[in-house]
mmCIF file of C-alpha atoms in Angstrom:
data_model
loop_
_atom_site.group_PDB
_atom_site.id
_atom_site.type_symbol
_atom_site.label_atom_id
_atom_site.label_comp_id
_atom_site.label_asym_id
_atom_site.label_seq_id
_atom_site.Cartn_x
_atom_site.Cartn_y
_atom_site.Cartn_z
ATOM 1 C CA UNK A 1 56.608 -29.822 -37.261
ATOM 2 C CA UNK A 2 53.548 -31.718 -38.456
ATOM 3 C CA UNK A 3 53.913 -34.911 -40.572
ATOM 4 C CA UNK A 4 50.793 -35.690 -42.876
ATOM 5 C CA UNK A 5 51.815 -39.225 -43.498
ATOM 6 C CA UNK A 6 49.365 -41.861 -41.607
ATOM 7 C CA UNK A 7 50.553 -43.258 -38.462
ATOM 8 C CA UNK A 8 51.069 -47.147 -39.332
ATOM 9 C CA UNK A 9 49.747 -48.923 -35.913
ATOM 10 C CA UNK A 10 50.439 -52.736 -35.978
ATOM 11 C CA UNK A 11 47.986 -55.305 -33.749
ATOM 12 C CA UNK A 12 50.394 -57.609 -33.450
ATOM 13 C CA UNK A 13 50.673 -59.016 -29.849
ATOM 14 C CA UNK A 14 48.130 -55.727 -28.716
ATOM 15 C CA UNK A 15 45.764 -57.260 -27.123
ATOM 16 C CA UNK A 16 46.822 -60.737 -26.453
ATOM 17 C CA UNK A 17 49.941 -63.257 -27.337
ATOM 18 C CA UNK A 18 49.542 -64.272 -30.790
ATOM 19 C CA UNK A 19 47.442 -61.547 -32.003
ATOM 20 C CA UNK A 20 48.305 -61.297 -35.739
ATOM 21 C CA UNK A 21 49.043 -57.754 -37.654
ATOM 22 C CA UNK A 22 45.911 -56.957 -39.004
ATOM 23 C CA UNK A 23 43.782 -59.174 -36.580
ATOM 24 C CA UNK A 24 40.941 -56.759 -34.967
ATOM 25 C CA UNK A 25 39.605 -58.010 -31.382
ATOM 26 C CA UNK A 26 35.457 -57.744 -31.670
ATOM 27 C CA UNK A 27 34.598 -59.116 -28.252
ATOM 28 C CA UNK A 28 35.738 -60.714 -25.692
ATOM 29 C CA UNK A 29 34.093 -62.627 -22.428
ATOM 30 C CA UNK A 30 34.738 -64.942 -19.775
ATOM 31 C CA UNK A 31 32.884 -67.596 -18.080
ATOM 32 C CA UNK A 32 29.413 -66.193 -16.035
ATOM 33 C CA UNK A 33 29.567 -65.734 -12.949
ATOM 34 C CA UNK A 34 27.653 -68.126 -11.794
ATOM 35 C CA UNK A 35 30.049 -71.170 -12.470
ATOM 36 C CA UNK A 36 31.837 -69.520 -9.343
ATOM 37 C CA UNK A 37 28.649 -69.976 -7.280
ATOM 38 C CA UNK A 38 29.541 -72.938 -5.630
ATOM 39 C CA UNK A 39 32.792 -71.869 -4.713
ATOM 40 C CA UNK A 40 32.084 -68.909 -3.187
ATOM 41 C CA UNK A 41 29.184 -70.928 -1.213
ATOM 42 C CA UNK A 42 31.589 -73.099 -0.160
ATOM 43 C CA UNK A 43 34.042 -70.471 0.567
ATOM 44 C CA UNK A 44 31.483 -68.794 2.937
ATOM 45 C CA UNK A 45 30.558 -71.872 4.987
ATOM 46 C CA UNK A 46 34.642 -72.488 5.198
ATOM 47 C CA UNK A 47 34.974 -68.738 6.872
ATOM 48 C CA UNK A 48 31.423 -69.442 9.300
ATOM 49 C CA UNK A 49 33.244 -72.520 10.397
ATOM 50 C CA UNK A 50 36.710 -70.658 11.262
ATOM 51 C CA UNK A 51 34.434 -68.325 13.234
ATOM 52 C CA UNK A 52 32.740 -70.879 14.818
ATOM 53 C CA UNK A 53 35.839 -72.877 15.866
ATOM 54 C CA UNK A 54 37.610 -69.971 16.971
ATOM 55 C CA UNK A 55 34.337 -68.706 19.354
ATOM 56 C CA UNK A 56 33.905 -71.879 20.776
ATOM 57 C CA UNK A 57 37.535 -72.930 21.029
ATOM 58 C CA UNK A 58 37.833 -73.205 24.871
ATOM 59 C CA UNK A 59 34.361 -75.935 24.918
ATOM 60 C CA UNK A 60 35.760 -77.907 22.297
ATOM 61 C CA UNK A 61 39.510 -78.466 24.020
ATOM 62 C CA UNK A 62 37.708 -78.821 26.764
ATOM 63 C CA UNK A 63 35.819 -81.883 25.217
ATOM 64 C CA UNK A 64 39.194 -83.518 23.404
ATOM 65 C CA UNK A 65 42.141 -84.762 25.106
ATOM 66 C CA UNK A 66 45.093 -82.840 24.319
ATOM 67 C CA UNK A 67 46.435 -85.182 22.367
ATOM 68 C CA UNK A 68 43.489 -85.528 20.426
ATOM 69 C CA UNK A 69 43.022 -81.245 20.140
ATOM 70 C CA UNK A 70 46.139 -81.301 18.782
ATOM 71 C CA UNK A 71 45.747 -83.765 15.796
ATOM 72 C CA UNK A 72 42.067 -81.766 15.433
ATOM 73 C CA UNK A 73 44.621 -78.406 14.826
ATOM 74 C CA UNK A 74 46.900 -79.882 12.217
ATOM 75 C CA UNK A 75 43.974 -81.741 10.532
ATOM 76 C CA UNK A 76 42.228 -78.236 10.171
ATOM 77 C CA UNK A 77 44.864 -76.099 9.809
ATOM 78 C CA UNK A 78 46.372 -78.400 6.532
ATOM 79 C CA UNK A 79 42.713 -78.397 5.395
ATOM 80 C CA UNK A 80 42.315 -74.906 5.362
ATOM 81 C CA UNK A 81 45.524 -73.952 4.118
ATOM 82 C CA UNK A 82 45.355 -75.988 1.140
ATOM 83 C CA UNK A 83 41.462 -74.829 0.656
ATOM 84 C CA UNK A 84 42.397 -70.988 0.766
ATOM 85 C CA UNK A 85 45.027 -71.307 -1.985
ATOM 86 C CA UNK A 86 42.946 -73.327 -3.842
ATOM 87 C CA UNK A 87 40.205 -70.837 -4.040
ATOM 88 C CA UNK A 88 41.676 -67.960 -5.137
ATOM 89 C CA UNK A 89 43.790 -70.258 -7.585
ATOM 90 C CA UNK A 90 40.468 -71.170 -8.701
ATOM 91 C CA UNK A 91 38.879 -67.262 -8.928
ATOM 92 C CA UNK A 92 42.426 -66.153 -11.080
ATOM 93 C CA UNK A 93 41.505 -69.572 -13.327
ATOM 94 C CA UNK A 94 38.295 -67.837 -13.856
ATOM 95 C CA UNK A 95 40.107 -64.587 -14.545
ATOM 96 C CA UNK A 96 42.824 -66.018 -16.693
ATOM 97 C CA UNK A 97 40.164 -68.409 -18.624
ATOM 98 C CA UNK A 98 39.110 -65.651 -21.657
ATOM 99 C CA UNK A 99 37.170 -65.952 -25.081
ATOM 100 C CA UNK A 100 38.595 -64.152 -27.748
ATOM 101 C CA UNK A 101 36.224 -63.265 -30.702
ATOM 102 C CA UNK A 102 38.306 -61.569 -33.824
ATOM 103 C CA UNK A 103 37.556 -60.450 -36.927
ATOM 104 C CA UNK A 104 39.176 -63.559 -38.285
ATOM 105 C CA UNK A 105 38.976 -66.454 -35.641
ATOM 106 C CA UNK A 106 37.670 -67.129 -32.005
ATOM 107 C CA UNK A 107 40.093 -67.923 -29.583
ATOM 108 C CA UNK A 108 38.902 -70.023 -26.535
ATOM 109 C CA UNK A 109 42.029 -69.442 -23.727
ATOM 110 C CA UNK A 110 42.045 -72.037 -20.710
ATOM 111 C CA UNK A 111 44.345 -70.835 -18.278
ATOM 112 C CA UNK A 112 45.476 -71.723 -15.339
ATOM 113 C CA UNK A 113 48.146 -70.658 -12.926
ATOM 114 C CA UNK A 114 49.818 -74.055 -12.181
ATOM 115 C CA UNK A 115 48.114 -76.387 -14.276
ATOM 116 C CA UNK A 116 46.256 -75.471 -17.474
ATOM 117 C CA UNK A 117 47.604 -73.357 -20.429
ATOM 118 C CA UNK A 118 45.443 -74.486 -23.599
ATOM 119 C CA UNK A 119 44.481 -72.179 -26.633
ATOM 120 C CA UNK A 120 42.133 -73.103 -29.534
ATOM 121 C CA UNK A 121 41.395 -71.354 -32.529
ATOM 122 C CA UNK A 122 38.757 -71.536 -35.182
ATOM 123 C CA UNK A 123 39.429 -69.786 -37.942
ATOM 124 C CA UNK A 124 35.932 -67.902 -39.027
ATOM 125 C CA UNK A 125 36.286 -69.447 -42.727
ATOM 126 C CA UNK A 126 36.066 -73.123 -41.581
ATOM 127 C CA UNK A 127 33.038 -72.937 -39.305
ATOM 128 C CA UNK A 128 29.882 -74.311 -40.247
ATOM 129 C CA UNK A 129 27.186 -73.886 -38.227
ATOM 130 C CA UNK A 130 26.734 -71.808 -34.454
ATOM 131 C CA UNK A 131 23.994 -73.709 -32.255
ATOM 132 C CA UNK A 132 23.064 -71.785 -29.056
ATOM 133 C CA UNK A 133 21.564 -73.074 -26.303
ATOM 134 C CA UNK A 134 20.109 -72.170 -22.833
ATOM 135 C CA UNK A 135 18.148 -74.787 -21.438
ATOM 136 C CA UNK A 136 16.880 -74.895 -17.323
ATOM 137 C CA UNK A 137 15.892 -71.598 -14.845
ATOM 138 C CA UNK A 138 19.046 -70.154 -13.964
ATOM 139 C CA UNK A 139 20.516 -70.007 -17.342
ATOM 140 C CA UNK A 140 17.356 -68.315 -18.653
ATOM 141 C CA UNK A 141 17.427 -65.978 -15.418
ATOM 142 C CA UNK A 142 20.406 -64.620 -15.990
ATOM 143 C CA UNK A 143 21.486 -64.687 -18.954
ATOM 144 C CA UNK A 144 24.142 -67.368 -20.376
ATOM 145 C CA UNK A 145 24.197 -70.496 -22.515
ATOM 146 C CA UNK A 146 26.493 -72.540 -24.480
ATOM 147 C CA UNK A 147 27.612 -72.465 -28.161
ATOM 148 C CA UNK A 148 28.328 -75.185 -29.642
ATOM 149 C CA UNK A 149 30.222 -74.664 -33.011
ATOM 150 C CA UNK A 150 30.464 -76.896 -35.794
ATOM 151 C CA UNK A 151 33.456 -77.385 -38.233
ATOM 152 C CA UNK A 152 33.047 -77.631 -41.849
ATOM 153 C CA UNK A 153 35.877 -80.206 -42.190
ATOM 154 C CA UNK A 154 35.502 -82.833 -39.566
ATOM 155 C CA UNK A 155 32.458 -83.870 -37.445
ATOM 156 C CA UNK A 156 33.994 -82.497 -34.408
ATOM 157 C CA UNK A 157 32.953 -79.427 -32.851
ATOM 158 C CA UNK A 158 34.137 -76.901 -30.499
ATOM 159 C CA UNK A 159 32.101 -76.071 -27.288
ATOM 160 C CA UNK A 160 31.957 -72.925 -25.325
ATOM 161 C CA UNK A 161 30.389 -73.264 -22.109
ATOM 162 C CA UNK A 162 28.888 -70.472 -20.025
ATOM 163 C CA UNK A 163 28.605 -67.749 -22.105
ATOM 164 C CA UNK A 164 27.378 -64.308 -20.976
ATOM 165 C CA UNK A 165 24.851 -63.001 -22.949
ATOM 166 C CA UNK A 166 24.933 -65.570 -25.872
ATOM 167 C CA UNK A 167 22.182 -64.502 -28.033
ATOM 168 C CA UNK A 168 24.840 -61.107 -28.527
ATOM 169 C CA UNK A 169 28.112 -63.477 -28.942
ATOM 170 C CA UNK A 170 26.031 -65.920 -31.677
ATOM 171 C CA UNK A 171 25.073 -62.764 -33.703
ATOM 172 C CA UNK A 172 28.926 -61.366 -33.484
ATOM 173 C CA UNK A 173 30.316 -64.145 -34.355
ATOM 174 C CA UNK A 174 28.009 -64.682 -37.590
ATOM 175 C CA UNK A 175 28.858 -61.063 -38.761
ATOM 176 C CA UNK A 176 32.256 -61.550 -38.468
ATOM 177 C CA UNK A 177 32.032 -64.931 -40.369
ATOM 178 C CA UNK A 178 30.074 -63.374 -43.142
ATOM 179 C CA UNK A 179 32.423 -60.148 -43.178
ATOM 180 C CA UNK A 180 35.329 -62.714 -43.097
ATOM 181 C CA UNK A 181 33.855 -64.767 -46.202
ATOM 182 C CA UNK A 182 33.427 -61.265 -47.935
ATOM 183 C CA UNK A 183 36.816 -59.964 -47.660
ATOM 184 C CA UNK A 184 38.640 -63.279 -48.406
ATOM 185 C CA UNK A 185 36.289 -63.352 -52.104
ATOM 186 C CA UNK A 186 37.049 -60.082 -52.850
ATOM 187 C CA UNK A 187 40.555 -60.073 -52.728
ATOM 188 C CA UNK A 188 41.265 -62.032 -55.428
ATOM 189 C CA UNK A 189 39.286 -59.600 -57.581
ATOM 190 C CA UNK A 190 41.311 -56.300 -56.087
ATOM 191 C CA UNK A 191 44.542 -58.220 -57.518
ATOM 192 C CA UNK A 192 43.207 -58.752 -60.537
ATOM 193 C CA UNK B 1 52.414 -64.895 25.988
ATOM 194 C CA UNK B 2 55.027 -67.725 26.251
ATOM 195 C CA UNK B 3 55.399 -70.067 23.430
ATOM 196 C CA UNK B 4 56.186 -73.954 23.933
ATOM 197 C CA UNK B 5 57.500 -75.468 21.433
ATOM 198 C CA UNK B 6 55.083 -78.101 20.933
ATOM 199 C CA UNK B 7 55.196 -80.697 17.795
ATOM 200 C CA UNK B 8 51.897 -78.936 16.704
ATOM 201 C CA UNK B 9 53.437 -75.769 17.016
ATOM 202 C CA UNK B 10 56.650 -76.796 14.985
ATOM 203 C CA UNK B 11 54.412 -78.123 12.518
ATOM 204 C CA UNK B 12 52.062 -75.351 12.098
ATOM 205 C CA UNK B 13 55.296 -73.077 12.011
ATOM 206 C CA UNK B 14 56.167 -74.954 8.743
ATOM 207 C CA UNK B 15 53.161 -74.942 7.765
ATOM 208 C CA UNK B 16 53.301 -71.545 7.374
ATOM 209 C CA UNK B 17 56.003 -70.624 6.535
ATOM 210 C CA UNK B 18 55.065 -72.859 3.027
ATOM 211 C CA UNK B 19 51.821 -71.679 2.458
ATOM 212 C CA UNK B 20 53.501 -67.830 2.684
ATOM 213 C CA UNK B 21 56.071 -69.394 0.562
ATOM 214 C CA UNK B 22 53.663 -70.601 -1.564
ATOM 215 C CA UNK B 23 51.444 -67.376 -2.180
ATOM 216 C CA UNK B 24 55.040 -65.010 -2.856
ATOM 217 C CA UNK B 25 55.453 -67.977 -5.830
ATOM 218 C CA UNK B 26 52.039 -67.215 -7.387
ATOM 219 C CA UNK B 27 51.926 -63.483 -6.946
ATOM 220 C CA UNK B 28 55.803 -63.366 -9.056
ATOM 221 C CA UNK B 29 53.743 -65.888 -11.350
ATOM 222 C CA UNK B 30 51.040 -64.222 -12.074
ATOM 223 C CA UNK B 31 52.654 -60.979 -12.761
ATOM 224 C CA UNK B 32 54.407 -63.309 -15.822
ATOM 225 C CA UNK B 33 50.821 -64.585 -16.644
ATOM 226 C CA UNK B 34 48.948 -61.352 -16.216
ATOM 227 C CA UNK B 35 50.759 -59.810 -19.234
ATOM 228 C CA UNK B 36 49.739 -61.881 -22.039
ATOM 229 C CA UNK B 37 46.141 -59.933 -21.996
ATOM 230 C CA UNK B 38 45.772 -56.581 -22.356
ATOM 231 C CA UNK B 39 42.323 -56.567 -23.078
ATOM 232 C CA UNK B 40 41.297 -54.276 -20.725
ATOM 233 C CA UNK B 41 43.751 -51.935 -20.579
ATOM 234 C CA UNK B 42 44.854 -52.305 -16.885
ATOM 235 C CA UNK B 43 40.822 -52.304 -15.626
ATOM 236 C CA UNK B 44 41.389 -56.492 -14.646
ATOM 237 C CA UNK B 45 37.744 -56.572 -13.979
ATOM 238 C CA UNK B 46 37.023 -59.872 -12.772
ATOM 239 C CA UNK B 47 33.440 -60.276 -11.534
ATOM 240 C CA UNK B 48 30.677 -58.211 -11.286
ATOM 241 C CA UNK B 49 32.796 -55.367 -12.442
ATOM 242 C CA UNK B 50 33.499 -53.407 -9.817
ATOM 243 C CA UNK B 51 35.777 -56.048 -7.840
ATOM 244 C CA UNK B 52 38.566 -56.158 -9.623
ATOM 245 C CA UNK B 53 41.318 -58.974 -10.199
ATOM 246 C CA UNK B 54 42.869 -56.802 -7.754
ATOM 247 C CA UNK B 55 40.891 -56.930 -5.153
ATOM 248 C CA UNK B 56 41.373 -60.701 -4.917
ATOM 249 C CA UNK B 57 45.085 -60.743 -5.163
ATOM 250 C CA UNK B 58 44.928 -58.511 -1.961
ATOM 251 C CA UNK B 59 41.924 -60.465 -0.297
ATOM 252 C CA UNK B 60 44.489 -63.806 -0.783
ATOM 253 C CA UNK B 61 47.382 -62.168 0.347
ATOM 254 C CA UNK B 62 45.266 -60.907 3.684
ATOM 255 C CA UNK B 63 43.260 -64.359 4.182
ATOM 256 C CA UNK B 64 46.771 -66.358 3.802
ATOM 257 C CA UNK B 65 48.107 -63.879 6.297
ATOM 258 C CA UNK B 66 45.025 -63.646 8.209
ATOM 259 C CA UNK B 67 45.090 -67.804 8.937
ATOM 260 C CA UNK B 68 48.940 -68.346 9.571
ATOM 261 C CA UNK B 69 48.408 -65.407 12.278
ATOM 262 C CA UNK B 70 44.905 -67.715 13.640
ATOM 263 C CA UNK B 71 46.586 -71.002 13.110
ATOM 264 C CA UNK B 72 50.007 -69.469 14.936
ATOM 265 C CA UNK B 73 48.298 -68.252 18.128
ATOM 266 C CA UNK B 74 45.891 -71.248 18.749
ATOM 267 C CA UNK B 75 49.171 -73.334 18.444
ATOM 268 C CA UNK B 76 51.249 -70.956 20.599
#
């Protein structure tokens, strides 16, 4: 049997903790890519060196005393131990670090897995101004910037580093502030 | 292969056996952490998108693995 009544669907909690009943998700993004660059270069050079030790490992115990080789081993071994964890603590950082953009506020999620756990939340109605900017080669070359947004209230403002695409996010986010400004005059009047 | 139980060995043992430690703590973590988004609707692109957040979960579990296994023989 068929029921003609419309299916009520709530938001709330959908797509992240916090969402609100009636709050729609518009975007969302991460940090680029490239903020991981030097981690991964550095990651890379770690792994060459591991290879390297390991190749040559009978010339360079060779060269030490054994006394000497040994404290080398545990120097090493603690260093890369605590390097490995760290970068792939870092990469889920990246993963768990999000930027929410809803029809009603942007959320800007800092997330770590140890340290961090910070939200922030403009609401759309108190914003002032969106600046964008993209300034040297490799931001231009691919593609990200920073927005910096100003508060209508207080002279401090909210910055969002690293943005994919930002020229996309700045035109979002002024839609959904003038949509947001629309809705919130009319309903007054629909009351009425 | 005979294995002396050297101080380095005894130490790189623990070390080990922390770091594995260690890595079974943030894999039960993140599976708490992991489900306050839903944004993509179990596709945890991370990257470039095609490496997922997957991918790196494994490729820590292996390199973790992967050095207490190096670190364990050169010691042995």
């Amino acid at each position: 049997m068929e029921s003609n009544e419309p299916v009520i669907t709530s938001n709330k909690d959908r797509h992240f903790r916090g969402q609100a009943h009636e709050e729609e998700v518009l975007a969302f993004c991460r940090k680029h890519w490239t903020s991981l660059f030097h981690e991964f270069f550095l990651f890379i050079f770690i792994l060459v060196l591991i290879v390297l030790f390991s190749l040559y490992f009978q010339a360079i115990s060779e060269v030490f005393t054994p006394v000497l080789l040994h404290l080398l081993i545990l120097v090493v071994g603690t260093i890369l131990t605590y390097y490995i964890h760290r970068f792939f603590l870092v990469l889920l950082k990246h993963y768990l670090t999000v930027i929410i953009i809803t029809d009603v506020r942007i959320l800007a999620i800092t997330r770590s897995l140890y340290f961090v756990n910070e939200k922030e939340s403009v609401d759309l109605a108190t914003m002032r101004d969106v600046h964008k900017y993209q300034s040297g080669f490799l931001e231009n070359m691919f593609n990200f910037g920073h927005l910096k947004i100003t508060l209508g209230t207080s002279p401090t403002c909210i910055e969002l580093t690293s943005i994919p695409n930002p020229e996309f996010h700045l035109r979002l986010i002024n839609k959904a502030k003038q949509q947001h400004l629309a809705t919130t005059q009319e309903k007054p009047l629909e009351e009425d | 292969m005979t294995i002396t139980l050297t101080p380095t060995f005894i130490y790189i043992s623990a070390l080990n056996a922390v770091s594995i430690m260690f890595l079974v703590f943030s894999l039960i973590k993140l599976r708490g952490v992991l489900k306050f988004l839903t944004l993509e609707e179990n596709n945890y692109t991370l990257l470039f998108g095609f490496i997922g957040v997957r991918m790196y979960i494994y490729l820590y579990v292996l390199s973790i693995l992967l050095l207490s296994i190096f670190l364990w023989i050169i010691t042995a």
